[in-house]
Amino acid sequence: MKLKYFPIAIIVTCLTTLDVAANQTPSFSKKDLKIAAELRDQALEGSKDYEIVESLTTEVGPRMAGTPGDAAAVKWGVAKLKELGFDKVWTEPVTFPTWKRGVETAEVIAPYPQPLVITALGFSVATSEEGLTAEIVQFDDLDALEKAPDNAAEGKIVFIRNRMERARDGSGYGPAVAARGSGASEAAKKGALGILIRSIGTDTDRMAHTGMMRYEEGIEKIPAAALSAPDADLLENMIRRGKSVTVSMTIGAKSGDAYTSHNVIGEITGSEKPEEYVIIGAHLDSWDLGTGALDDGAGIGITAAAAKLILGLPQRPKRSIRVIMFANEEQGLVGGKAYADAHKDDVQNIITAAESDFGAGKIWRIDSKVKPEALPAVKQMVEVMKPLGIAYGNNEAGGGPDLIPLRGKGISVFSLRQDGTDYFDYHHTPNDTLDKIDPEALRQNTAAYVIFAYLSAQFDGDFGSGFHQK
Amino acid sequence: MKLKYFPIAIIVTCLTTLDVAANQTPSFSKKDLKIAAELRDQALEGSKDYEIVESLTTEVGPRMAGTPGDAAAVKWGVAKLKELGFDKVWTEPVTFPTWKRGVETAEVIAPYPQPLVITALGFSVATSEEGLTAEIVQFDDLDALEKAPDNAAEGKIVFIRNRMERARDGSGYGPAVAARGSGASEAAKKGALGILIRSIGTDTDRMAHTGMMRYEEGIEKIPAAALSAPDADLLENMIRRGKSVTVSMTIGAKSGDAYTSHNVIGEITGSEKPEEYVIIGAHLDSWDLGTGALDDGAGIGITAAAAKLILGLPQRPKRSIRVIMFANEEQGLVGGKAYADAHKDDVQNIITAAESDFGAGKIWRIDSKVKPEALPAVKQMVEVMKPLGIAYGNNEAGGGPDLIPLRGKGISVFSLRQDGTDYFDYHHTPNDTLDKIDPEALRQNTAAYVIFAYLSAQFDGDFGSGFHQK
């Protein structure tokens, strides 16, 4: 009996293990959890995170898509990943239209002549060389502009004055940024010759926030710029006096030829299932005004440094880990789309993914987007993050801007949500510089990413990637 | 007997009163102290302070000495003082050399090409139109530059990297600002072609702080500019890598013709001793980069609003009160010197004086510069200020920059010392705008000034003005 049943017992045990691993309650081994905790503590003691972002901002600086800084950043990224000892480093092409900033000045002509601080929105057309001079017509927000009569801005410069709300999760951005994206075409529909918006930001610094705008097809393209917050206040204060306010604005921006940049990828090659991989990443490009420390040098530093810690383990994790430095996120998630296109036939190999692109504030919450069976494992992962002050949120993670195209193809993603209370003080301004990064907060981020990347690479189950979750 | 002695008793009483008033222990009457407390409480409830600085920054804005903004400010000042109902409003001429900012750009050429944010220092000479391109040589501070060998900066651009310390009383300014004032000539003595200093400021914003510099006679004049703090960090980080750093800077500033502006003066004419007067004031000019809200629109608002409260009393105070809006403080206390010159023969009429020129932070301390016999009265005055959180400091008051020339002639002054913790975050930058003013703190300032001005005008004694104290 004993002998007879013994093989059956083994079979049963094996089946159970397989079941657990594949479908029911996959979990991390005690050993892996211990290694993850050790990696976390190493990250808190100090890793390459700050050094990497210092290197990028100092040696490259501004790296707007299609500029010499973009090319320098790609070169830097390849060299940095090789220097860090990744098993494989390569680039993949990303092609897009380009735009260049030129002169950008504005001034109140009447009734109270004063200069104004503005910056052109990305892909704005230029004014004539002499500039555009017209009366200002003020709207409370984009909605008010849209609802205005057809000729409400005839021959005028529209000024949209609404303010972005400050919030830890950045939730003020969405409602405010619509004015930046589509304000120009909506203003043109009402007969406007140009548009000035209050900067999409939460600061009161005399710096305007740039960012993308888009022209609606078939609608006249009018020049579009953002005013710094104090300048928007100034215009409001002048307008409140009931007098006609005339502004002159000159924008010399222009669109250029198509340009091919590159996603830069470094791989830690897995020891058991090398074709399956976890993505951690950030975008390599920045806007042109700052040195792109918060947006998104911090993400580059965090994710590359997390991987570097895993490279320091005595053996490679089971699955591969790819650090992707995405090209041209700022002008339309172009690098993320290119990656999803290039890898559309092997997307099932992506076990899960997370992008760091919300500055350098501490992570306070982690959201997942996994199949229900993987949730207990997620809870185990969160336990290792708990000493970092990170709590579990929900199973509706977005994953980060450059992962939107891959998420659309059904991959699992995680959102390691950073405290963004101050992020929009600096976002897309000259003020996005290295000094805004708190090295301690950066270390906390790296600690969370190394837990996420290592455990995901070791996971015996799967998170539902390739199952086309929506 | 009765009849005989009656007149004597009156005489004795009168003598005693005179004694107290002139030499021994002059004090304020209970009635005056009560009125001062009522004025204080009115100021806290709300006066014209914020409205005045809002008007100046909105309707005039930047008003650098010798610019159209200067002329507009003088016109504004006269109109505003008349509108407020002063008994007399007049101007006194102030003549000075002028300087105009032009283009100001800089960039690292090698090894890591990046733009730098700079601003020319006041009265810097220009570079050639093509700019000045040279290697950077870094010094820890002005002292290190002065002690360097004669050829230490031969053919180079000097970079002075020391940082200003943050302090409530602004005590970090003095040690740091020496590099701005005399750095150019010291650098030229070591063979430099140009100089860049870390901005004299406490912020980390990507804005450079302007301010006056002076060339030493007989020393070659080289172009001088300030770098924003993040740009100074960037240069330091590049230099730390041990490579030669080459920078190109272009400055288009130029000196202009002499210009005559005006001190603008509003007087509340005293009811008993109209020829004697108390000065409260601020400077009307600003630098060109911001709208001069903190420096010194706030002082204009505080002092004019304090006087306006006194104008609202049922009767004029015993002595006169003059609100002086000084011309061109920024480029050498020119308005203050002109006032002292113009009034050198009747300086003994000035009972005491205080200038508000340190932003809009709350007053935390009051210092006096009075004869010892007046100190008990000062203590009485401070009692009325106590509910405002103001304590007495010492009897070594400076009085404010525009009062230095008058103080040199022996007048009594008071320093109502503001909390300047954040003042040098914005000082002399584009960021000096209305939004940086906390209306509540402004009201506290006005409350203190109204106590000071009213009680000083009512004082039966004197503070020692005209006694040529040093």
mmCIF file of C-alpha atoms in Angstrom, chain A residues 156-317:
data_model
loop_
_atom_site.group_PDB
_atom_site.id
_atom_site.type_symbol
_atom_site.label_atom_id
_atom_site.label_comp_id
_atom_site.label_asym_id
_atom_site.label_seq_id
_atom_site.Cartn_x
_atom_site.Cartn_y
_atom_site.Cartn_z
ATOM 1 C CA LYS A 156 -8.893 89.073 -30.127
ATOM 2 C CA ILE A 157 -6.409 87.105 -28.044
ATOM 3 C CA VAL A 158 -8.198 84.648 -25.783
ATOM 4 C CA PHE A 159 -7.008 84.436 -22.187
ATOM 5 C CA ILE A 160 -8.082 81.369 -20.187
ATOM 6 C CA ARG A 161 -7.588 82.016 -16.519
ATOM 7 C CA ASN A 162 -8.497 78.841 -14.629
ATOM 8 C CA ARG A 163 -6.072 77.524 -12.032
ATOM 9 C CA MET A 164 -4.835 73.998 -11.550
ATOM 10 C CA GLU A 165 -5.553 72.508 -8.116
ATOM 11 C CA ARG A 166 -2.704 71.050 -6.028
ATOM 12 C CA ALA A 167 -3.099 67.384 -5.061
ATOM 13 C CA ARG A 168 -0.852 64.545 -3.942
ATOM 14 C CA ASP A 169 -2.079 62.328 -6.760
ATOM 15 C CA GLY A 170 -1.863 65.043 -9.400
ATOM 16 C CA SER A 171 -5.600 64.875 -9.973
ATOM 17 C CA GLY A 172 -5.745 68.614 -10.664
ATOM 18 C CA TYR A 173 -3.803 68.151 -13.879
ATOM 19 C CA GLY A 174 -6.459 66.475 -16.015
ATOM 20 C CA PRO A 175 -9.187 69.102 -15.635
ATOM 21 C CA ALA A 176 -6.729 71.974 -16.144
ATOM 22 C CA VAL A 177 -4.666 70.622 -19.010
ATOM 23 C CA ALA A 178 -7.563 70.471 -21.458
ATOM 24 C CA ALA A 179 -7.144 74.216 -21.969
ATOM 25 C CA ARG A 180 -3.568 73.615 -23.063
ATOM 26 C CA GLY A 181 -4.375 70.754 -25.390
ATOM 27 C CA SER A 182 -7.359 72.104 -27.268
ATOM 28 C CA GLY A 183 -7.658 75.756 -26.218
ATOM 29 C CA ALA A 184 -6.112 77.089 -29.432
ATOM 30 C CA SER A 185 -8.584 75.401 -31.787
ATOM 31 C CA GLU A 186 -11.535 76.246 -29.558
ATOM 32 C CA ALA A 187 -10.398 79.872 -29.492
ATOM 33 C CA ALA A 188 -9.925 79.891 -33.275
ATOM 34 C CA LYS A 189 -13.498 78.646 -33.673
ATOM 35 C CA LYS A 190 -14.610 81.824 -31.876
ATOM 36 C CA GLY A 191 -12.549 84.014 -34.179
ATOM 37 C CA ALA A 192 -9.462 84.471 -31.961
ATOM 38 C CA LEU A 193 -6.085 85.396 -33.414
ATOM 39 C CA GLY A 194 -4.082 83.884 -30.560
ATOM 40 C CA ILE A 195 -4.435 82.315 -27.144
ATOM 41 C CA LEU A 196 -2.745 82.751 -23.781
ATOM 42 C CA ILE A 197 -3.530 80.315 -20.994
ATOM 43 C CA ARG A 198 -2.618 80.493 -17.352
ATOM 44 C CA SER A 199 0.187 77.953 -16.981
ATOM 45 C CA ILE A 200 -0.885 74.440 -16.077
ATOM 46 C CA GLY A 201 0.990 74.366 -12.777
ATOM 47 C CA THR A 202 0.556 74.825 -9.050
ATOM 48 C CA ASP A 203 3.387 77.270 -8.368
ATOM 49 C CA THR A 204 3.482 81.042 -8.163
ATOM 50 C CA ASP A 205 6.857 81.366 -9.852
ATOM 51 C CA ARG A 206 7.403 83.740 -12.710
ATOM 52 C CA MET A 207 7.985 80.888 -15.121
ATOM 53 C CA ALA A 208 5.560 79.664 -17.715
ATOM 54 C CA HIS A 209 4.882 75.941 -18.123
ATOM 55 C CA THR A 210 5.187 74.532 -21.613
ATOM 56 C CA GLY A 211 3.617 71.251 -22.819
ATOM 57 C CA MET A 212 1.867 69.828 -25.825
ATOM 58 C CA MET A 213 -1.083 71.322 -27.634
ATOM 59 C CA ARG A 214 -2.839 70.022 -30.735
ATOM 60 C CA TYR A 215 -4.652 71.742 -33.550
ATOM 61 C CA GLU A 216 -7.966 70.344 -34.650
ATOM 62 C CA GLU A 217 -8.024 69.496 -38.321
ATOM 63 C CA GLY A 218 -9.733 72.050 -40.508
ATOM 64 C CA ILE A 219 -9.513 74.795 -37.878
ATOM 65 C CA GLU A 220 -7.167 77.740 -38.330
ATOM 66 C CA LYS A 221 -3.931 77.339 -36.437
ATOM 67 C CA ILE A 222 -3.367 80.268 -34.070
ATOM 68 C CA PRO A 223 -0.314 80.898 -31.868
ATOM 69 C CA ALA A 224 -0.631 79.501 -28.355
ATOM 70 C CA ALA A 225 1.381 80.268 -25.252
ATOM 71 C CA ALA A 226 1.207 79.947 -21.474
ATOM 72 C CA LEU A 227 1.580 82.845 -19.048
ATOM 73 C CA SER A 228 3.378 82.396 -15.741
ATOM 74 C CA ALA A 229 1.010 82.420 -12.757
ATOM 75 C CA PRO A 230 1.992 85.951 -11.611
ATOM 76 C CA ASP A 231 1.490 87.227 -15.156
ATOM 77 C CA ALA A 232 -1.917 85.603 -15.367
ATOM 78 C CA ASP A 233 -2.753 87.307 -12.047
ATOM 79 C CA LEU A 234 -1.563 90.589 -13.514
ATOM 80 C CA LEU A 235 -3.790 90.280 -16.572
ATOM 81 C CA GLU A 236 -6.752 89.397 -14.359
ATOM 82 C CA ASN A 237 -6.084 92.415 -12.167
ATOM 83 C CA MET A 238 -5.927 94.703 -15.200
ATOM 84 C CA ILE A 239 -9.078 93.231 -16.705
ATOM 85 C CA ARG A 240 -10.919 93.593 -13.389
ATOM 86 C CA ARG A 241 -10.544 97.371 -13.746
ATOM 87 C CA GLY A 242 -12.972 97.225 -16.651
ATOM 88 C CA LYS A 243 -10.647 98.727 -19.233
ATOM 89 C CA SER A 244 -9.755 97.200 -22.571
ATOM 90 C CA VAL A 245 -6.412 95.404 -22.232
ATOM 91 C CA THR A 246 -4.218 95.124 -25.328
ATOM 92 C CA VAL A 247 -1.375 92.634 -25.482
ATOM 93 C CA SER A 248 1.353 92.041 -28.007
ATOM 94 C CA MET A 249 2.824 88.540 -28.282
ATOM 95 C CA THR A 250 5.646 87.307 -30.488
ATOM 96 C CA ILE A 251 6.318 83.620 -30.983
ATOM 97 C CA GLY A 252 9.029 82.364 -33.294
ATOM 98 C CA ALA A 253 8.483 78.618 -32.886
ATOM 99 C CA LYS A 254 8.458 76.362 -35.900
ATOM 100 C CA SER A 255 7.899 72.766 -36.901
ATOM 101 C CA GLY A 256 10.823 70.901 -38.412
ATOM 102 C CA ASP A 257 11.544 67.711 -40.313
ATOM 103 C CA ALA A 258 10.868 64.216 -39.052
ATOM 104 C CA TYR A 259 13.569 62.878 -36.773
ATOM 105 C CA THR A 260 14.540 59.406 -35.682
ATOM 106 C CA SER A 261 15.531 58.997 -32.048
ATOM 107 C CA HIS A 262 15.747 55.750 -30.107
ATOM 108 C CA ASN A 263 14.321 53.880 -27.167
ATOM 109 C CA VAL A 264 17.350 52.782 -25.149
ATOM 110 C CA ILE A 265 17.026 49.352 -23.561
ATOM 111 C CA GLY A 266 19.166 47.497 -21.062
ATOM 112 C CA GLU A 267 18.431 43.904 -20.179
ATOM 113 C CA ILE A 268 19.275 41.726 -17.221
ATOM 114 C CA THR A 269 18.927 38.341 -18.884
ATOM 115 C CA GLY A 270 16.888 35.858 -16.862
ATOM 116 C CA SER A 271 18.418 32.568 -15.772
ATOM 117 C CA GLU A 272 15.359 30.336 -16.264
ATOM 118 C CA LYS A 273 12.905 32.044 -18.605
ATOM 119 C CA PRO A 274 15.026 34.656 -20.367
ATOM 120 C CA GLU A 275 12.410 35.353 -23.046
ATOM 121 C CA GLU A 276 9.896 36.471 -20.404
ATOM 122 C CA TYR A 277 10.593 39.851 -18.891
ATOM 123 C CA VAL A 278 9.555 42.590 -16.536
ATOM 124 C CA ILE A 279 9.699 46.193 -17.777
ATOM 125 C CA ILE A 280 10.753 49.041 -15.554
ATOM 126 C CA GLY A 281 11.357 52.327 -17.242
ATOM 127 C CA ALA A 282 11.072 56.045 -17.609
ATOM 128 C CA HIS A 283 11.330 58.488 -20.459
ATOM 129 C CA LEU A 284 14.665 59.803 -21.581
ATOM 130 C CA ASP A 285 13.476 62.952 -23.335
ATOM 131 C CA SER A 286 12.529 66.172 -21.544
ATOM 132 C CA TRP A 287 11.132 69.541 -22.435
ATOM 133 C CA ASP A 288 13.673 72.119 -23.490
ATOM 134 C CA LEU A 289 13.277 74.646 -20.668
ATOM 135 C CA GLY A 290 14.735 72.773 -17.687
ATOM 136 C CA THR A 291 17.297 70.011 -17.377
ATOM 137 C CA GLY A 292 14.576 67.373 -16.983
ATOM 138 C CA ALA A 293 15.598 66.293 -13.495
ATOM 139 C CA LEU A 294 12.093 65.544 -12.223
ATOM 140 C CA ASP A 295 10.621 64.889 -15.681
ATOM 141 C CA ASP A 296 12.007 62.362 -16.072
ATOM 142 C CA GLY A 297 15.638 62.095 -15.049
ATOM 143 C CA ALA A 298 14.446 60.883 -11.652
ATOM 144 C CA GLY A 299 12.629 57.946 -13.262
ATOM 145 C CA ILE A 300 15.746 57.086 -15.278
ATOM 146 C CA GLY A 301 17.831 57.157 -12.101
ATOM 147 C CA ILE A 302 15.357 55.128 -10.031
ATOM 148 C CA THR A 303 14.794 52.346 -12.538
ATOM 149 C CA ALA A 304 18.400 51.990 -13.716
ATOM 150 C CA ALA A 305 19.641 52.004 -10.113
ATOM 151 C CA ALA A 306 17.057 49.383 -9.089
ATOM 152 C CA ALA A 307 18.233 47.136 -11.908
ATOM 153 C CA LYS A 308 21.850 47.746 -10.948
ATOM 154 C CA LEU A 309 21.115 46.367 -7.472
ATOM 155 C CA ILE A 310 19.673 43.204 -9.029
ATOM 156 C CA LEU A 311 22.769 42.939 -11.237
ATOM 157 C CA GLY A 312 24.717 42.789 -7.999
ATOM 158 C CA LEU A 313 23.020 39.578 -6.830
ATOM 159 C CA PRO A 314 25.085 36.374 -6.979
ATOM 160 C CA GLN A 315 22.778 35.048 -9.671
ATOM 161 C CA ARG A 316 20.442 36.417 -12.302
ATOM 162 C CA PRO A 317 16.695 36.329 -11.543
#
